[in-house]
């Protein structure tokens, strides 16, 4: 009986520690997703550009795989061109603007300048990146543009 109570106390301690860790992580994630100053905006845009870099790199590796695999049939064309579109759009509409704005915001921070409308710039970040992600996933603006063999 005493052993069960000891086990239950360890489980309660583990659950409490996990809840504290999750709460701390969520507070940090909220701080990144909704920054309060220019340096926070810099981190937001830098992390967004890294996310788009990962996306376009994955698409580029898929394209390379489709091109060098000798047993591919011509039916792989739509998949290849989908990866090509993801690669190009992620680079030109995701990575380049986010990275450029991250550099601009960091230079503002180092020059002791600040963004006055942080919430507006944060909202623009989320609107631009979520709408690009929806377009790449085949959102409503892409209806009827599928390539069919």
mmCIF file with all atom_site columns, C-alpha atoms in Angstrom, residues 19 31 42 63 110:
data_model
loop_
_atom_site.group_PDB
_atom_site.id
_atom_site.type_symbol
_atom_site.label_atom_id
_atom_site.label_alt_id
_atom_site.label_comp_id
_atom_site.label_asym_id
_atom_site.label_entity_id
_atom_site.label_seq_id
_atom_site.pdbx_PDB_ins_code
_atom_site.Cartn_x
_atom_site.Cartn_y
_atom_site.Cartn_z
_atom_site.occupancy
_atom_site.B_iso_or_equiv
_atom_site.pdbx_formal_charge
_atom_site.auth_seq_id
_atom_site.auth_comp_id
_atom_site.auth_asym_id
_atom_site.auth_atom_id
_atom_site.pdbx_PDB_model_num
ATOM 1 C CA . UNK A 1 19  ? 2.333  21.248 -16.633 1.00 0.00 ? 19  UNK A CA 1
ATOM 2 C CA . UNK A 1 31  ? 6.122  36.013 -26.885 1.00 0.00 ? 31  UNK A CA 1
ATOM 3 C CA . UNK A 1 42  ? 13.235 40.707 -35.846 1.00 0.00 ? 42  UNK A CA 1
ATOM 4 C CA . UNK A 1 63  ? 12.655 17.996 -57.571 1.00 0.00 ? 63  UNK A CA 1
ATOM 5 C CA . UNK A 1 110 ? 20.898 48.456 -33.671 1.00 0.00 ? 110 UNK A CA 1
#
